[in-house]
Coordinates of C-alpha atoms in Angstrom, one line a residue:
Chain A
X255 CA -11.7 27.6 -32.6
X256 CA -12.0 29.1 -36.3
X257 CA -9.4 26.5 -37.4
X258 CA -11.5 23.8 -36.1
X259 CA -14.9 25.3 -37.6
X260 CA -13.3 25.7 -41.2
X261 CA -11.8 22.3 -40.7
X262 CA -15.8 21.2 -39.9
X263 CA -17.3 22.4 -42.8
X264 CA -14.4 21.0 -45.0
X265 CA -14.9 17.9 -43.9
X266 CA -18.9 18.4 -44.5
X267 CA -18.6 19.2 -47.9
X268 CA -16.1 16.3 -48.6
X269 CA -18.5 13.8 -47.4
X270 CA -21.8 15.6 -49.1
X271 CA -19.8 15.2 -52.4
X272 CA -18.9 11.5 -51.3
X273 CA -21.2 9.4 -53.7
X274 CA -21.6 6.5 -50.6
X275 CA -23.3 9.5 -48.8
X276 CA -25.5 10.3 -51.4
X277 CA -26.4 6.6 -52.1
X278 CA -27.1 5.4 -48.9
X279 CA -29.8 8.4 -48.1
X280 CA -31.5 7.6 -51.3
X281 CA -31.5 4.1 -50.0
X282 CA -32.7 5.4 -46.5
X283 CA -35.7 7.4 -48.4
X284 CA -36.6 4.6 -50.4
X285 CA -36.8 2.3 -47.2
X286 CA -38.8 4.9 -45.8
X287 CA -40.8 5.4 -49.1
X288 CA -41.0 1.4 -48.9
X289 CA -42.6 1.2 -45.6
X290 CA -46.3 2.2 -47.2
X291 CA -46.6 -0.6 -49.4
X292 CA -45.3 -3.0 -46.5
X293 CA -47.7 -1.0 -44.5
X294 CA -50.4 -2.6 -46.1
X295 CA -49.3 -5.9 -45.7
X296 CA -49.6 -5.2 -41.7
X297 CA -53.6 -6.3 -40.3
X298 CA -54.9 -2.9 -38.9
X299 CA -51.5 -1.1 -37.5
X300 CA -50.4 0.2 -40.8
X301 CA -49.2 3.5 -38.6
X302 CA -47.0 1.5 -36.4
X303 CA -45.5 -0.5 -39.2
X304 CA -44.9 2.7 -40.8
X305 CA -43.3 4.3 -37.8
X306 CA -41.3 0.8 -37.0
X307 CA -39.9 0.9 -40.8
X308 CA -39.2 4.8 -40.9
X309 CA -37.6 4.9 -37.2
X310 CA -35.3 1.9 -38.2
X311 CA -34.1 3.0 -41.5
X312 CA -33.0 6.6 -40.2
X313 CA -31.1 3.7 -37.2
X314 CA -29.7 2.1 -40.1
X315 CA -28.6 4.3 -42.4
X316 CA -27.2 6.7 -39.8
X317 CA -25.0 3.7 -38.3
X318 CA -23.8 2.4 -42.2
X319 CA -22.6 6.1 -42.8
X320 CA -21.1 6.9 -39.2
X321 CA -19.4 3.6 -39.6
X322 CA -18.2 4.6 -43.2
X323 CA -17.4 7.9 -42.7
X324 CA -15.5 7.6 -39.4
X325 CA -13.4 4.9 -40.2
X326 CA -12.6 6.5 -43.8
X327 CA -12.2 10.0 -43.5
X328 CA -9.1 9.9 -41.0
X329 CA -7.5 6.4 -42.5
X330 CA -7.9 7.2 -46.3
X331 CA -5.4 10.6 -45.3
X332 CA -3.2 8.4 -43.5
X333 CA -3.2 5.8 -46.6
X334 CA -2.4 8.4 -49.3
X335 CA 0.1 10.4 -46.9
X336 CA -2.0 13.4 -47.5
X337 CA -2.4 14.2 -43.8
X338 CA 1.7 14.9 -43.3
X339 CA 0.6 17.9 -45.4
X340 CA -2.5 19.1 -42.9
X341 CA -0.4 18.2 -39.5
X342 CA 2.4 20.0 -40.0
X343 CA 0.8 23.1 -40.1
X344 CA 1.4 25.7 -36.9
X345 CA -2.0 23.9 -35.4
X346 CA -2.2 21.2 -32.6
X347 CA -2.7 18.2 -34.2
X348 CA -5.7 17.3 -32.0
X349 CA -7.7 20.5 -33.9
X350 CA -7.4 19.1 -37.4
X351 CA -9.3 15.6 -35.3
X352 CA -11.5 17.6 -33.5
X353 CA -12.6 19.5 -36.9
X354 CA -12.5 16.4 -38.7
X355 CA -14.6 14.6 -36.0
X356 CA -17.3 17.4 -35.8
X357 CA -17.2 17.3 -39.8
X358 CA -18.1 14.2 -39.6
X359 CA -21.0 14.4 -36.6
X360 CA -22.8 17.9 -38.8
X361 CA -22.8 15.4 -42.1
X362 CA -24.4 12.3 -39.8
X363 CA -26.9 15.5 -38.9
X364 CA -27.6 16.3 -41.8
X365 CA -28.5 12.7 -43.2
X366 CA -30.8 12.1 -40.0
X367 CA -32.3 15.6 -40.6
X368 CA -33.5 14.8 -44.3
X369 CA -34.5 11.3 -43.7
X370 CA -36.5 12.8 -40.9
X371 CA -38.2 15.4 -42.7
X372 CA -39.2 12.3 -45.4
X373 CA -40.4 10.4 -42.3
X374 CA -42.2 13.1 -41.0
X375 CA -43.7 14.3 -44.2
X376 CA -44.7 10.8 -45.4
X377 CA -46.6 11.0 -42.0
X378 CA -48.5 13.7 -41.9
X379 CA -49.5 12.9 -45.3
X380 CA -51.0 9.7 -44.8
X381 CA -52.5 11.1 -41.4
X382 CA -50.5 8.8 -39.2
X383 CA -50.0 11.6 -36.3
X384 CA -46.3 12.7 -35.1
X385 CA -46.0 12.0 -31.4
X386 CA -42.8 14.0 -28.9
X387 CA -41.5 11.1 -28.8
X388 CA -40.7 10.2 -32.5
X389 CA -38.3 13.7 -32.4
X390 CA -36.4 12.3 -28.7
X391 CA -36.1 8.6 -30.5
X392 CA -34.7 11.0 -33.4
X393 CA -32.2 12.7 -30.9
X394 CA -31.6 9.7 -29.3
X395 CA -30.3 7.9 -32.4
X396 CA -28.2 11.2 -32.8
X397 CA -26.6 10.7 -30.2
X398 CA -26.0 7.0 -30.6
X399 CA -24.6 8.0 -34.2
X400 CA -22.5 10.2 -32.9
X401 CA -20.7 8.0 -30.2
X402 CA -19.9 5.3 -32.6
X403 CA -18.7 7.1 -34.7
X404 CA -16.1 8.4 -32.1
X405 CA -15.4 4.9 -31.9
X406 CA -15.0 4.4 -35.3
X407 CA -12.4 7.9 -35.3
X408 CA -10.5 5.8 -32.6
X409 CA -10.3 2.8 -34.5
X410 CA -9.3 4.2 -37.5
X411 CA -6.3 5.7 -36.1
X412 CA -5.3 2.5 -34.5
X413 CA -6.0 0.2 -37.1
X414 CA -5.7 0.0 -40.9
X415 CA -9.5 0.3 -42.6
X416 CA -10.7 -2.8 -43.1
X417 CA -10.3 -4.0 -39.3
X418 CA -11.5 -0.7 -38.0
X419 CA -15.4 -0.8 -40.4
X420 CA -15.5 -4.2 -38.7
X421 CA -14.2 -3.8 -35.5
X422 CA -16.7 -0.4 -34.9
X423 CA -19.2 -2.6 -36.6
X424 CA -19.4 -5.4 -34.0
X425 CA -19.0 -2.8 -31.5
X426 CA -22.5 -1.4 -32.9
X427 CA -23.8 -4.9 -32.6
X428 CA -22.2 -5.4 -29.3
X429 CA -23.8 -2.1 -27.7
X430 CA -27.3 -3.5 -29.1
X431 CA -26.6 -6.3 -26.5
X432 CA -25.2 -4.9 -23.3
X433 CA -28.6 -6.5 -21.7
X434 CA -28.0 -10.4 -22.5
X435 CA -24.4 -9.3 -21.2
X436 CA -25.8 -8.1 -17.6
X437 CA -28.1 -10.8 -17.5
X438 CA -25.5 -13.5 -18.5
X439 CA -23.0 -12.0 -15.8
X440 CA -26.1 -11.8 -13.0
X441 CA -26.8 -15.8 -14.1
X442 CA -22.7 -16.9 -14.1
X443 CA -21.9 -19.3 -11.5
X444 CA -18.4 -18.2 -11.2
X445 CA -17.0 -15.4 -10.0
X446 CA -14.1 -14.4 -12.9
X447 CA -16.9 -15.2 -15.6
X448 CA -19.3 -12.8 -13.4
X449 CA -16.2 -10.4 -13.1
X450 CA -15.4 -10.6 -17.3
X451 CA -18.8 -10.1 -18.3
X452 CA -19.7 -7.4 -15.9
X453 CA -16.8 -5.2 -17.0
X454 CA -17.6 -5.9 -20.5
X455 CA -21.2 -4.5 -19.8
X456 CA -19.4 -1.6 -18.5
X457 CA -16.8 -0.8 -21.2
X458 CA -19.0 -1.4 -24.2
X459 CA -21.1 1.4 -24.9
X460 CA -24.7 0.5 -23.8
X461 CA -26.4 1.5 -27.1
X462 CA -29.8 -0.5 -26.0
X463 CA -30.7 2.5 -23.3
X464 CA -30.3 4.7 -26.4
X465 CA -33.0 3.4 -28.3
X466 CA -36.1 4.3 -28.0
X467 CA -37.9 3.4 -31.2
X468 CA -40.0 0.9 -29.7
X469 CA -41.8 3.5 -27.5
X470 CA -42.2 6.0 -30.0
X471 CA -43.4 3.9 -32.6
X472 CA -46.1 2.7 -29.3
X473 CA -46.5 6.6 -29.1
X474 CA -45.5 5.9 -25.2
X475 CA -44.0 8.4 -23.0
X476 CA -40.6 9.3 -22.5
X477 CA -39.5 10.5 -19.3
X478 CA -37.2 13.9 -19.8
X479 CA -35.0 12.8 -16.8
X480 CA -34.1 9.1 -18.5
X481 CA -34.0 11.4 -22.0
X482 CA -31.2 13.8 -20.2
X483 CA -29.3 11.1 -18.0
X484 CA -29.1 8.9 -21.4
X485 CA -28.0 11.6 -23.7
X486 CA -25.5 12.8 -20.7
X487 CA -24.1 9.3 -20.8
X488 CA -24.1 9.4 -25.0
X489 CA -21.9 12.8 -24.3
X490 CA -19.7 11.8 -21.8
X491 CA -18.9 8.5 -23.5
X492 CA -17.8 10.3 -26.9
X493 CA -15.7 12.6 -25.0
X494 CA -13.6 10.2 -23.1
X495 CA -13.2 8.2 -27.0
X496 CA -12.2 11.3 -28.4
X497 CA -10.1 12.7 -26.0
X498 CA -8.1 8.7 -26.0
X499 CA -8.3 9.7 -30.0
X500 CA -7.3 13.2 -29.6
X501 CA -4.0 11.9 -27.0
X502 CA -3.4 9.3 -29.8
X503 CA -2.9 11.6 -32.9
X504 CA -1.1 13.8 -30.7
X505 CA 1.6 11.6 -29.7
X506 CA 1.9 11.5 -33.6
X507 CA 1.9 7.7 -34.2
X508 CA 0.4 7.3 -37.4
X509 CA 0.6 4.0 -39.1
Chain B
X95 CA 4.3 24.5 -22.2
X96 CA 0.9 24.5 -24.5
X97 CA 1.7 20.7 -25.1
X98 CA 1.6 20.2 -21.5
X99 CA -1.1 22.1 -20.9
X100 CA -3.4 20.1 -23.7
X101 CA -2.1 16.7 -22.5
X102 CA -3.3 17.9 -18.4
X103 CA -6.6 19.0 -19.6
X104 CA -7.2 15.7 -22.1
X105 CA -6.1 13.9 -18.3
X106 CA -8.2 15.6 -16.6
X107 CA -11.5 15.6 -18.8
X108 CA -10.7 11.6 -18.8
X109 CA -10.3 11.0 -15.0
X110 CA -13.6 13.4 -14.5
X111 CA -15.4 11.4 -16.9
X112 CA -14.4 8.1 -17.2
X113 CA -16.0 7.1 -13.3
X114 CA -19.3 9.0 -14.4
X115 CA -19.7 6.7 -17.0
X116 CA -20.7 3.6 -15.0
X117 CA -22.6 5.1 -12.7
X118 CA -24.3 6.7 -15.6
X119 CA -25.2 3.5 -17.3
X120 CA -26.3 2.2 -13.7
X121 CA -28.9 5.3 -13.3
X122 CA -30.1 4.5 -17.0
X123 CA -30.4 0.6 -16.7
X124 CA -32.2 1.2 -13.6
X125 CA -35.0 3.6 -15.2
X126 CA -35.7 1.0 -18.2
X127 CA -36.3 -2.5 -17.8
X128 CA -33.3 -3.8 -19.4
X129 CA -34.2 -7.8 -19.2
X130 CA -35.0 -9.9 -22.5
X131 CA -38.3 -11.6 -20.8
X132 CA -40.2 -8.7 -22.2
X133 CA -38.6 -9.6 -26.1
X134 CA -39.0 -13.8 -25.0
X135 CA -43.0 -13.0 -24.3
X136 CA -43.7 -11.9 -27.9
X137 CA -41.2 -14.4 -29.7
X138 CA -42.7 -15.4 -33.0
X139 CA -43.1 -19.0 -33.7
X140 CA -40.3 -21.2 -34.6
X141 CA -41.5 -21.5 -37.9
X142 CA -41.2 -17.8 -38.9
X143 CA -37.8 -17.5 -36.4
X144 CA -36.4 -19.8 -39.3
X145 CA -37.6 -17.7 -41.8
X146 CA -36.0 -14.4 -40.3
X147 CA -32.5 -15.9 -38.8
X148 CA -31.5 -16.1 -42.5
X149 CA -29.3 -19.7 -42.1
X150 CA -28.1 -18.4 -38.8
X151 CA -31.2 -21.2 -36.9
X152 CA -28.9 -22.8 -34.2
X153 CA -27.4 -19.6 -33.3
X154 CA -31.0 -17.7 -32.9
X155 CA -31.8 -20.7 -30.7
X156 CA -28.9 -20.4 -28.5
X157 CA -29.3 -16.8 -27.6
X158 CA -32.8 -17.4 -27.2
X159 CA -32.1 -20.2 -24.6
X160 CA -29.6 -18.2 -23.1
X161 CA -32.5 -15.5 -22.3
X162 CA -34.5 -18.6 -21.5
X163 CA -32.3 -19.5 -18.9
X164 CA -31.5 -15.9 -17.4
X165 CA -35.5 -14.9 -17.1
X166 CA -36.3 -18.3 -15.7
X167 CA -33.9 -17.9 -13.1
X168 CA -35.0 -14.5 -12.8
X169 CA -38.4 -15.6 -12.5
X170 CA -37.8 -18.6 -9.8
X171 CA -36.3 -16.1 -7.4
X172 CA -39.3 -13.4 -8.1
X173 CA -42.6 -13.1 -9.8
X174 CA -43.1 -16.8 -10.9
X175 CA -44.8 -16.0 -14.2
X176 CA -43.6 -18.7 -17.0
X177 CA -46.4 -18.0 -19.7
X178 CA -43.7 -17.4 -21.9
X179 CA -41.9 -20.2 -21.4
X180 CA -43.6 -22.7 -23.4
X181 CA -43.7 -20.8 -26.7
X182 CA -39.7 -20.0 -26.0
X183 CA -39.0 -23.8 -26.1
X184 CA -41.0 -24.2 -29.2
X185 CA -39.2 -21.4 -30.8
X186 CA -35.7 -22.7 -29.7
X187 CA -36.7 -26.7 -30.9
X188 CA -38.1 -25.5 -34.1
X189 CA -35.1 -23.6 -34.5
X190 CA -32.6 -26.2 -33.7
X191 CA -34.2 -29.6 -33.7
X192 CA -31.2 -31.7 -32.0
X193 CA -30.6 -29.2 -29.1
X194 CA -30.4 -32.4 -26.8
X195 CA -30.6 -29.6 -23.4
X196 CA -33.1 -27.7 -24.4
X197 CA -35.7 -30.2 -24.7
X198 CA -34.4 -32.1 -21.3
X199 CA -33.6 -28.8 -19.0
X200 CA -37.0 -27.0 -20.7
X201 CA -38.5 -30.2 -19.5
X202 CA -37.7 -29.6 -15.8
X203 CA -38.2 -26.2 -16.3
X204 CA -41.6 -26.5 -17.6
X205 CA -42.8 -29.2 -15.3
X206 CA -40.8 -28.6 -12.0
X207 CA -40.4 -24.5 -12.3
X208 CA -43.1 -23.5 -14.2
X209 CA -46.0 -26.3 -12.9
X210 CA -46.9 -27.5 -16.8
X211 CA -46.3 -31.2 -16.8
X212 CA -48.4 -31.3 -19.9
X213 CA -46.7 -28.8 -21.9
X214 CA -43.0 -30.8 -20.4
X215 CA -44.0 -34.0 -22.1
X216 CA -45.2 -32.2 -25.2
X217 CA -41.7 -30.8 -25.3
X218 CA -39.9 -34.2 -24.6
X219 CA -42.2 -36.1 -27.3
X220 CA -40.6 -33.7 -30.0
X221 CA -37.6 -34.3 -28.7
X222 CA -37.6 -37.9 -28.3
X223 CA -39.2 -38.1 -32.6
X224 CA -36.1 -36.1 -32.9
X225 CA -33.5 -38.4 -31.1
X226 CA -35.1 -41.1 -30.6
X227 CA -32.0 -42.8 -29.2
X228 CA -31.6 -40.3 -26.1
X229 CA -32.0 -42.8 -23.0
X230 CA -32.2 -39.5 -21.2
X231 CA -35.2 -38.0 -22.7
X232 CA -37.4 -41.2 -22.9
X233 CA -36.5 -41.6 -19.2
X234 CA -37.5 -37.8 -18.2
X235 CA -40.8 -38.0 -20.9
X236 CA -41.6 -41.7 -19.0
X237 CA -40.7 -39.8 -15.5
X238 CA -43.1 -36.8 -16.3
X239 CA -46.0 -39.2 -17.8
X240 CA -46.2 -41.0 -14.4
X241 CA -45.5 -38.6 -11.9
X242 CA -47.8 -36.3 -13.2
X243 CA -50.3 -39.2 -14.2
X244 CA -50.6 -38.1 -17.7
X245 CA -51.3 -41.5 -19.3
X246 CA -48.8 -43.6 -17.2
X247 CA -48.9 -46.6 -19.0
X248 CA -47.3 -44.8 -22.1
X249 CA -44.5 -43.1 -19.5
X250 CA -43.7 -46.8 -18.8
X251 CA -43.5 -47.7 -22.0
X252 CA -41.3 -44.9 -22.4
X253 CA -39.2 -45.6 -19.2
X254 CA -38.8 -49.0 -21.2
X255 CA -37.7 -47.8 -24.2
X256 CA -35.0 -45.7 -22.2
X257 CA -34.0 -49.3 -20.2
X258 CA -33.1 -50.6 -23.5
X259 CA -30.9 -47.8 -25.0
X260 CA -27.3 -47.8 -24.2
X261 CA -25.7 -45.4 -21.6
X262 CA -28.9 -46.0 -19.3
X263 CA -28.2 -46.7 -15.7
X264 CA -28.2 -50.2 -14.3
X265 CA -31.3 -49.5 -11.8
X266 CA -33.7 -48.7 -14.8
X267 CA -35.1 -51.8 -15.7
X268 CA -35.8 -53.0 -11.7
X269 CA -37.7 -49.2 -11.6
X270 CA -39.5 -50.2 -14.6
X271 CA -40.6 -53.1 -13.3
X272 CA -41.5 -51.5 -10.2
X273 CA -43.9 -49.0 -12.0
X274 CA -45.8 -51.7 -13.7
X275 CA -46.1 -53.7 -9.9
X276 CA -47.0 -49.6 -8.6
X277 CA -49.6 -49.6 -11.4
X278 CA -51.4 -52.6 -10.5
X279 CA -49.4 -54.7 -13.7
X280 CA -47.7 -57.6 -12.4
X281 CA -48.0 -59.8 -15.2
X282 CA -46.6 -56.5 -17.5
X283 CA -43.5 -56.4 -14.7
X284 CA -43.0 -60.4 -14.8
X285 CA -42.9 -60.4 -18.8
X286 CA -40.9 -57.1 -19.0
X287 CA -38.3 -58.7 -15.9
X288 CA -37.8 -62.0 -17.8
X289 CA -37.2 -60.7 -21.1
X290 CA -34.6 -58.1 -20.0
X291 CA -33.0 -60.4 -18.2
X292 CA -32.4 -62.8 -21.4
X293 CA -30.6 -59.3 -22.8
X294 CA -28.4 -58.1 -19.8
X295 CA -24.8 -59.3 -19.6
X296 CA -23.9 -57.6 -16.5
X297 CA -23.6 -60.0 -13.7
X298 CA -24.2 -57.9 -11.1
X299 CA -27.3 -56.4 -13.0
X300 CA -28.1 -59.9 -13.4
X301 CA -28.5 -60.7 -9.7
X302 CA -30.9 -57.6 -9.6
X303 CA -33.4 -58.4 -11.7
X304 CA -33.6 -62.0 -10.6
X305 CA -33.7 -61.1 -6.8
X306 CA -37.0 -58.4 -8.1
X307 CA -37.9 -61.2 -10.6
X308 CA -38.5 -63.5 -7.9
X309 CA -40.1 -61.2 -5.3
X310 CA -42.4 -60.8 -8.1
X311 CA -43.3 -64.2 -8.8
X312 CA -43.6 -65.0 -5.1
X313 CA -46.7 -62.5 -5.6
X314 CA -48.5 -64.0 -8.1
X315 CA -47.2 -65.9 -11.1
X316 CA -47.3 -64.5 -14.9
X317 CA -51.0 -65.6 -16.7

């Protein structure tokens, strides 16, 4: 357990000093920033415009760098040969991924957590109000961060970098769709095509009932039940994709 | 032995959670309303849809006629509301000006699903400016405009236009004909009869119109 905490906050500190890190939360503060002057181009809901902008660029930014660091971290060792030196230490392999993983889901925390508190303060200094539900969107889009980027941990152990980024990208995309997908299956006349895009509604990760901007930016209530069920869902999601990761790295196939 | 022992427990966590997952997302999708009618109700107008697909037009159109058709099926079988509809097709058609189905299907489903004849012929007029060579959608337009007696002189006019473009089918100029007798316009069904029949080529066609062309004058003769 020690192995895999020290591994953890390695892997925190190499992505803090990692200048994509560092530039895309400037970005995500400067969108936030941003969102008062578009504010004003908004008639009368200058609040929800503010809380639209804000909610979306800690979505945004959070995905770019779970995508980024995910399908880096793991792939850029493998590249340079560097990770022959970490596995054949007197560890199980699957620690160094766990640490690595959790590494990488404590740096995606901290990114959320300061483009938050810039949310939050920009806020309550314009007298906008914070609502429950902006902190449960907040979680929610935690949690949504952190199963892609077990995705992305997959990927980048199956395939070389570039195909994994856009492979865990489109599966971001995807996830933000599983609702056309049910509807298209529920509307297919036949039965295979029903069959095909029914199981693809069930293997892609259904990212949509993770996102609950809309109703905090409407300052609409969010049912603690639906909150624990979706973020139950989130969990047991990421720990079937790391544990395929995890069986993966362990069966030591590392191309 | 601990090898083993890691490789049961990653099996085991999987076959644990793997079958919660669906039934998961089935609890979930069943709490939130999942469907796109809700995004389709406060689509922005075509003209702004173009300014925010970035180049990507046809392809916003066709996933916004695929949630089209989804919700209006969803709709037909349920609640029956279709005030979206309307300002869907306009989106789609702004969006993509020679999607041929949209305007014909969003014609039926406008007048025949959703009970707006008037807002099915404004659809089909776009779309007959836009190919005005569709046989197809002068016929529905011409269909719509008489059925629905929404200036049925110009929905003949239109079933007309339709008889003259290639592809039609060989009964449209005897129905158009018909129409104008239906409408009290025998002279209009005499004139329109002759003339098409100094076009067709088809013999068996032929024989049709002459056989209705004579019925016709038996009535009452051209002024």
């Amino acid at each position: 357990m020690r192995r895999i905490g020290v591994i953890a906050i390695n892997t925190v500190r190499e992505c803090v000093r990692d200048k994509i890190f560092l530039n895309l939360l400037i970005f995500g503060a400067l969108m936030i920033g941003v969102s008062i002057l578009i504010g004003d181009l908004s008639i009368g809901q200058k609040g929800k415009f503010i809380k639209d902008i804000g909610l979306g660029a800690i979505s945004i930014i959070g995905a770019i760098t779970a995508i980024l660091l995910s399908t880096g971290l793991i792939r850029r060792e493998i590249d340079r040969k560097t990770i022959y030196s970490v596995i054949y230490r007197p560890m199980p392999r699957w620690n160094f991924l766990l640490g690595r993983y959790l590494g990488i889901c404590l740096t995606i925390g901290l990114n959320v957590l300061i483009m938050s508190l810039i949310f939050f303060a920009l806020l309550s200094i314009g007298r906008y109000g914070i609502q429950a539900g902006m902190f449960k969107a907040i979680l929610m889009t935690y949690m949504e961060l952190i199963l892609i980027a077990s995705i992305g941990l997959l990927l980048s152990l199956l395939l070389s970098s570039t195909p994994s980024v856009i492979f865990t990208a489109s599966i971001y995309v995807a996830g933000h769709m599983t609702a056309e997908l049910k509807g298209m299956a529920s509307a297919a006349q036949s039965g295979i095509h029903r069959f095909f895009l029914g199981a693809i509604y069930y293997i892609f990760p259904n990212l949509e009932a993770l996102n609950l901007r809309a109703e905090a930016a409407y300052g609409m209530t969010i049912d603690h039940l639906y909150l624990l069920k979706a973020c139950l869902y989130a969990l047991a999601y990421t720990v079937v994709v790391l544990t395929i990761a995890m069986w993966w790295f362990e069966r030591g196939e590392l191309g | 032995m601990k090898a083993k022992g890691g490789r049961l427990l990653m099996i085991s966590i999987l076959l644990l959670l793997i079958p919660s997952i669906p039934l998961l997302q089935i609890s979930i999708s069943s709490d939130r309303r999942e469907m796109p009618e809700e995004r389709l109700r406060y689509i922005p107008s075509g003209r702004y849809l173009c300014l925010l697909s970035a180049g990507y037009h046809t392809l916003t159109a066709d996933l916004i006629w695929s949630w089209s058709v989804i919700s209006f099926n969803k709709h037909l079988r349920g609640e029956g509301d279709f005030t979206w509809l309307p300002n869907a097709l306009e989106a789609i058609t702004t969006l993509d000006p020679l999607f041929r189905d949209a305007y014909l299907y969003g014609g039926v489903m406008l007048a025949m699903g959703a009970g707006n004849p008037e807002e099915a012929v404004k659809l089909l007029e776009k779309g007959t400016g836009k190919l005005p060579d569709d046989w197809q959608l002068h016929f529905f337009l011409g269909f719509y405009r008489l059925f629905f007696r929404i200036d049925p002189l110009e929905g003949i006019a239109h079933l007309e236009k339709a008889a003259s473009l290639p592809g039609r089918p060989s009964y449209l100029p005897v129905l158009v004909a018909k129409a104008y007798t239906k409408l009290g316009r025998l002279e209009l069904a005499i004139r329109y009869l002759e003339q098409t029949k100094k076009l067709i080529k088809d013999r068996g066609l032929r024989m049709k119109i002459e056989s209705q062309l004579a019925e016709l004058l038996k009535r009452g003769p051209a002024s």
